Coordinates of C-alpha atoms and ligand atoms in Angstrom, one line a residue:
X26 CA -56.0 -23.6 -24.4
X27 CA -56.4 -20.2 -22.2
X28 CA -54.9 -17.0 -23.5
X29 CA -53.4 -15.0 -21.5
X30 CA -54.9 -11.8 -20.4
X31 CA -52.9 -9.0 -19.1
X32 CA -55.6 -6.2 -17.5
X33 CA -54.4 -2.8 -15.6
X34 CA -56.7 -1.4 -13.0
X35 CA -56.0 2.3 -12.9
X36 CA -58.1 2.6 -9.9
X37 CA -59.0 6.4 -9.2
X38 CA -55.9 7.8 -11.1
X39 CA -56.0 9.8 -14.1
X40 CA -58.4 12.1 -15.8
X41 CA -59.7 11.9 -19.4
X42 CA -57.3 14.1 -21.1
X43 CA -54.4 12.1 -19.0
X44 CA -56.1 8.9 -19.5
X45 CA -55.7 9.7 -23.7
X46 CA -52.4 10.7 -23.2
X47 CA -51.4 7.7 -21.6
X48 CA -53.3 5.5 -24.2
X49 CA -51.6 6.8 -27.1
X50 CA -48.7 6.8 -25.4
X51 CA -48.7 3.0 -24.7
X52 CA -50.4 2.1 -28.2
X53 CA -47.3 3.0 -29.6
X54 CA -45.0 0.8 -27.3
X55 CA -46.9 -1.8 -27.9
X56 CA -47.1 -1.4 -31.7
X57 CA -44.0 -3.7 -31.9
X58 CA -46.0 -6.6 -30.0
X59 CA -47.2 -9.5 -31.8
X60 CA -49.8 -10.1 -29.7
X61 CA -51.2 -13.7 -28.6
X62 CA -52.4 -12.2 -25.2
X63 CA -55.3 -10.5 -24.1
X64 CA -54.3 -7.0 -23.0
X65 CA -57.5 -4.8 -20.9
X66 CA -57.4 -1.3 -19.5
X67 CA -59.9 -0.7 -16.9
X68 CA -59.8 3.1 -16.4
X69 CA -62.3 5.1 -14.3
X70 CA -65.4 5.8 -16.0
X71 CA -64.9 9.3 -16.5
X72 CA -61.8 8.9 -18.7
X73 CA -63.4 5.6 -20.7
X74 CA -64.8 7.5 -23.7
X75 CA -61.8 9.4 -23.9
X76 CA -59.8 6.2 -24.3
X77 CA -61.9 4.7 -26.4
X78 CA -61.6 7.4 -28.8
X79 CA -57.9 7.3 -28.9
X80 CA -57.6 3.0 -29.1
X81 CA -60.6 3.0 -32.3
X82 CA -61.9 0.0 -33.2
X83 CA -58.7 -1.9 -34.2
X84 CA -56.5 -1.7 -31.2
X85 CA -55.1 -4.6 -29.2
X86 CA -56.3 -3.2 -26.3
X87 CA -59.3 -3.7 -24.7
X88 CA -61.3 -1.5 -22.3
X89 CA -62.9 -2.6 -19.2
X90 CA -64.5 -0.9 -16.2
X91 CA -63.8 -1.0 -12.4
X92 CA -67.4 -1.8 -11.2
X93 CA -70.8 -2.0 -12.2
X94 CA -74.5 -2.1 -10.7
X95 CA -76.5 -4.8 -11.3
X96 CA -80.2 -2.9 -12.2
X97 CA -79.8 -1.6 -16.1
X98 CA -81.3 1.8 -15.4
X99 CA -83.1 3.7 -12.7
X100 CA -82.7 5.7 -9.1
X101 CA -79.5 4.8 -8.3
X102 CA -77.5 7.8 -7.9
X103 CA -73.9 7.8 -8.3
X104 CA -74.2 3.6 -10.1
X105 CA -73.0 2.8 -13.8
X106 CA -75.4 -0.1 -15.4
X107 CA -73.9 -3.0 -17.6
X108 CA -75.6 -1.7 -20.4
X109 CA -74.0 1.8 -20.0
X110 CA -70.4 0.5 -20.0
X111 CA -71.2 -1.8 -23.2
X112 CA -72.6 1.2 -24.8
X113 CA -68.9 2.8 -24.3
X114 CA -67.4 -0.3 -26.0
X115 CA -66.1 -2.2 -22.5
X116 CA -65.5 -5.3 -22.4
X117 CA -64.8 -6.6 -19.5
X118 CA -66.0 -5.5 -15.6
X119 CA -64.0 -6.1 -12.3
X120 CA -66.2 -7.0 -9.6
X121 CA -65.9 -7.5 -6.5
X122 CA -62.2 -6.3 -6.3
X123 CA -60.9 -6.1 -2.4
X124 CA -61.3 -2.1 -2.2
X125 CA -64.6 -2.4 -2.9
X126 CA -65.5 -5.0 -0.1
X127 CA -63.6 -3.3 2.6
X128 CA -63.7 0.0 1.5
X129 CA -67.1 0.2 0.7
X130 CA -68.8 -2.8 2.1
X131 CA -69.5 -5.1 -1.1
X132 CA -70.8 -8.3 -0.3
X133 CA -70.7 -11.3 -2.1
X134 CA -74.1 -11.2 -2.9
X135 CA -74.1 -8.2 -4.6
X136 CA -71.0 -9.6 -6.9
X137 CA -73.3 -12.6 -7.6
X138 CA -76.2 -9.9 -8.7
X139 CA -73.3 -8.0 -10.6
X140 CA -71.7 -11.0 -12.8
X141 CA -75.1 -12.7 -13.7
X142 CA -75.7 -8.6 -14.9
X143 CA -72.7 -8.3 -17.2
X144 CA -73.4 -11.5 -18.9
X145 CA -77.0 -10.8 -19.8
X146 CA -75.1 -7.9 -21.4
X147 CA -72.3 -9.5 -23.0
X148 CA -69.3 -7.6 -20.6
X149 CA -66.7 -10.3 -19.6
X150 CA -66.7 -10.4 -15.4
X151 CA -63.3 -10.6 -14.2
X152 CA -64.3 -11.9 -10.3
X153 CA -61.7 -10.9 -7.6
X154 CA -61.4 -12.8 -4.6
X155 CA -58.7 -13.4 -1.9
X156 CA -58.1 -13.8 2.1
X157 CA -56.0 -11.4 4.3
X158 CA -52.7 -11.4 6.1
X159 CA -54.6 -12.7 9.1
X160 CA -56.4 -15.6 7.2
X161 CA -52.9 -16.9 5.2
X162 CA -51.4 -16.6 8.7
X163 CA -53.6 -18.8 10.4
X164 CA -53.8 -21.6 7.4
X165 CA -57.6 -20.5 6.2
X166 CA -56.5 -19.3 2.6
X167 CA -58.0 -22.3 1.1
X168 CA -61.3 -22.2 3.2
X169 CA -61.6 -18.2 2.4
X170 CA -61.3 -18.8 -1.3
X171 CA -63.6 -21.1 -1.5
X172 CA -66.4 -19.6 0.4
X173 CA -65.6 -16.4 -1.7
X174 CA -66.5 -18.3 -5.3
X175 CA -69.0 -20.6 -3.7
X176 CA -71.0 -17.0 -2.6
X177 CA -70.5 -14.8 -5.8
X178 CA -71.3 -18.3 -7.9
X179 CA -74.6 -19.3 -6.0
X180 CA -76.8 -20.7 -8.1
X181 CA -75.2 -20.2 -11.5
X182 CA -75.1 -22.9 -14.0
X183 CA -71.7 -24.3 -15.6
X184 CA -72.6 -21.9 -18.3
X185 CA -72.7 -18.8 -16.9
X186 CA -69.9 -19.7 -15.1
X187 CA -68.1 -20.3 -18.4
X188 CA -68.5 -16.4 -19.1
X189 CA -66.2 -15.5 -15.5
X190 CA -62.6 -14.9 -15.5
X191 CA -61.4 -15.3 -11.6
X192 CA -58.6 -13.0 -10.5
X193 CA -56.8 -14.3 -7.3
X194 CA -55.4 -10.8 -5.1
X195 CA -54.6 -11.9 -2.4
X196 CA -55.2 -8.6 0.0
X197 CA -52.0 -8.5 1.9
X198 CA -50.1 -8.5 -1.4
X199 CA -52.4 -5.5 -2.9
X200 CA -50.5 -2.4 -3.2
X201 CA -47.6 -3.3 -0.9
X202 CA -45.0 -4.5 -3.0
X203 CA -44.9 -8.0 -1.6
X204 CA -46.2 -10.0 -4.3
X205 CA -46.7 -13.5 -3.4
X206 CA -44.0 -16.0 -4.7
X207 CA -45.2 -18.5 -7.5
X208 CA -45.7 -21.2 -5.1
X209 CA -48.2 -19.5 -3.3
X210 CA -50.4 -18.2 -6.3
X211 CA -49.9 -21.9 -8.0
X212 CA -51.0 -23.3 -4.6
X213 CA -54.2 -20.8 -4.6
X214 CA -55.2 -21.2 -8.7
X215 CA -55.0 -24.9 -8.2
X216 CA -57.7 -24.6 -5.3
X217 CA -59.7 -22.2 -7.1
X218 CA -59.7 -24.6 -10.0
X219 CA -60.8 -27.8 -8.2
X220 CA -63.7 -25.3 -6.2
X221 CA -64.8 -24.7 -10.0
X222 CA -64.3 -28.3 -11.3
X223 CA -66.6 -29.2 -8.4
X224 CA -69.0 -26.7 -8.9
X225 CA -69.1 -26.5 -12.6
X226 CA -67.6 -29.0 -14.0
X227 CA -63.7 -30.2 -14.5
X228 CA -64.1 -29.1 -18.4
X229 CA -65.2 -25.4 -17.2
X230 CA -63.2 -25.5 -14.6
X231 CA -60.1 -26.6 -17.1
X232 CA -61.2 -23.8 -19.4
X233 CA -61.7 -20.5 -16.5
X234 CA -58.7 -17.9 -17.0
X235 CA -57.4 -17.6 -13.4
X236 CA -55.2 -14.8 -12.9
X237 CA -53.4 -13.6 -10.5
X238 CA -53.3 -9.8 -8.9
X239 CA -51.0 -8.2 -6.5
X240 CA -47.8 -6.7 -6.6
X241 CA -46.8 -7.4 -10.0
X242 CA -44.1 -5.9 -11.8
X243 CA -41.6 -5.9 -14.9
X244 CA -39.4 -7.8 -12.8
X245 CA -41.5 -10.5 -11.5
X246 CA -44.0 -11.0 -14.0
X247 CA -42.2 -14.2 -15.8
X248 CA -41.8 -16.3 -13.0
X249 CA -45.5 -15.8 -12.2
X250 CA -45.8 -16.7 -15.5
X251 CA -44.2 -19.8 -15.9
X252 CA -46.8 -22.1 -14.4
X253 CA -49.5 -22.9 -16.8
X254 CA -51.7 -22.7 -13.9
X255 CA -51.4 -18.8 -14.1
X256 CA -53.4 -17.5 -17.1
X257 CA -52.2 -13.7 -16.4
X258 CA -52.2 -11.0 -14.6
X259 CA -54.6 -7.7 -12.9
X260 CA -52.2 -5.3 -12.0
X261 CA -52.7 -2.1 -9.9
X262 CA -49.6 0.3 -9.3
X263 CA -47.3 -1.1 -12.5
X264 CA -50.1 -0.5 -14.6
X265 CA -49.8 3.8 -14.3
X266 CA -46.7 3.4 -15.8
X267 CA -46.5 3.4 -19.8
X268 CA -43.0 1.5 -19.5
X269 CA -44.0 -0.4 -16.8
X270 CA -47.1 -1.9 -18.4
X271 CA -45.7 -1.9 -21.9
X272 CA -43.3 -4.2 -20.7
X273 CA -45.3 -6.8 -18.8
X274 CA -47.2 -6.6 -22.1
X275 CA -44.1 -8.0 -23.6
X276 CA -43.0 -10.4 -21.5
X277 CA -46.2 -11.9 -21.2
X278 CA -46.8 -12.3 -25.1
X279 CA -42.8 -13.9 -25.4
X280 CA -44.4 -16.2 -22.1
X281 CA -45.8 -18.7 -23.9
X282 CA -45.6 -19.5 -27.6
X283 CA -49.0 -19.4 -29.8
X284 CA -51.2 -22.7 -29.4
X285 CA -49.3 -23.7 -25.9
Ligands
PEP303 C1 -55.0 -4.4 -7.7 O1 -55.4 -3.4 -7.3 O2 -55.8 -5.2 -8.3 C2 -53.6 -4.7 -7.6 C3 -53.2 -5.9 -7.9 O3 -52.8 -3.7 -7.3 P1 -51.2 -3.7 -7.2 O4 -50.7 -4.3 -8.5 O5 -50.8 -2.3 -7.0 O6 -50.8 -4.6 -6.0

């Protein structure tokens, strides 16, 4: 059985006294929940102590971080280690997340570095892959993907890769308000899943959350839902909302009953 896990990436929005604002704010939407999912916030590290002060130690929510350099400590101006971010009680890290390789040149061989990081750590890497408009467009979707978890899982055994979430975005649907349909992201977590069952092993690869990331909202969130093959959501713009996100969180818990 996967639970599903719900995780908003807040990107560079929001300060620390916004970011507790928000937190408190959504805490008590989400009181009414009975839970059943996995709900993360991924903030930007300036505001994560502040909304880790505001969740405690008993929320539902989770925390988890944008990014993370591999090395634990040393000259790396402007990097956040693994062990810094589990210090501020994260649990999970998105690597490898489309801004980052286009808009800052992240390679897939810095993701591999990255993951095999967190888990010495004990943060939970949610890996984000997917191809372009111009790849879909010209049938290489299923190629891209692979390459893509092939390169950031080099080398890894089964168990390590047991530790990864994968988070499918595909880039043209990032930020644009045209998420893809069902179909598609069904089509592209059953590839991703037989990449992993051939890399891992069909028992790992039956047990890796795949979720899927771009363009989700209130509206569309069930359908993408529906298929077992979708094991939740990373969500950008939707997520800035406390309505917004409060209510994926809801009708993502009512998406499947407990023990399905
Ligand atoms: C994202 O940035 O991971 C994302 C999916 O953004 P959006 O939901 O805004 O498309």
């Amino acid at each position: 059985m996967r639970t599903l896990l719900i995780v908003g990436n807040w990107k560079m929005n929001k300060t620390a006294s916004e970011a507790a604002t928000f937190v408190r704010e959504l805490s008590q939407h989400l009181s009414v929940i009975s839970t059943g999912i996995e709900l993360v916030v991924a903030p930007p590290f300036t505001a994560l102590e502040s909304v880790r002060q505001v969740l405690g130690s008993r929320s539902p929510i989770q925390l988890g971080a944008q990014d993370m350099f591999w090395e634990d400590y040393g000259a790396y101006t402007g990097e956040v280690s693994a062990p810094m971010l589990k210090d501020l009680g994260c649990r999970y890290v998105i690597l490898g997340h489309s801004e980052r390789r286009t808009l800052f040149g992240e390679q897939s061989d810095s993701i591999r570095k990255k993951i095999q990081a967190a888990l010495k750590h004990g943060l939970r890497p949610i890996l984000c892959i997917g191809e372009s408009l111009v790849q879909r467009d010209n049938g290489s979707t299923d190629d891209v993907l692979t390459q893509q978890l092939h390169e950031s899982l080099s080398g890894f055994t089964g168990e390590v890769v047991t530790g990864v979430t994968v988070a499918y975005e595909p880039i043209w649907a990032i930020g644009t308000g045209k998420s893809a349909t069902t179909e598609q992201a069904v089509a592209a977590h059953r590839t991703i899943r037989q990449v992993l069952a051939a890399t891992a092993s069909p028992a790992i690869a039956d047990c890796t959350r795949i979720l899927y990331g771009g363009s989700v909202t209130p509206q569309n969130i069930e359908s993408l839902l529906a298929s077992d093959q979708v094991d939740g959501a990373l969500i950008g713009g939707a997520c800035l909302q406390v309505e917004s996100f409060a209510t994926i969180a809801k009708v993502a818990s009512a998406a499947r009953p407990i023990g399905v």
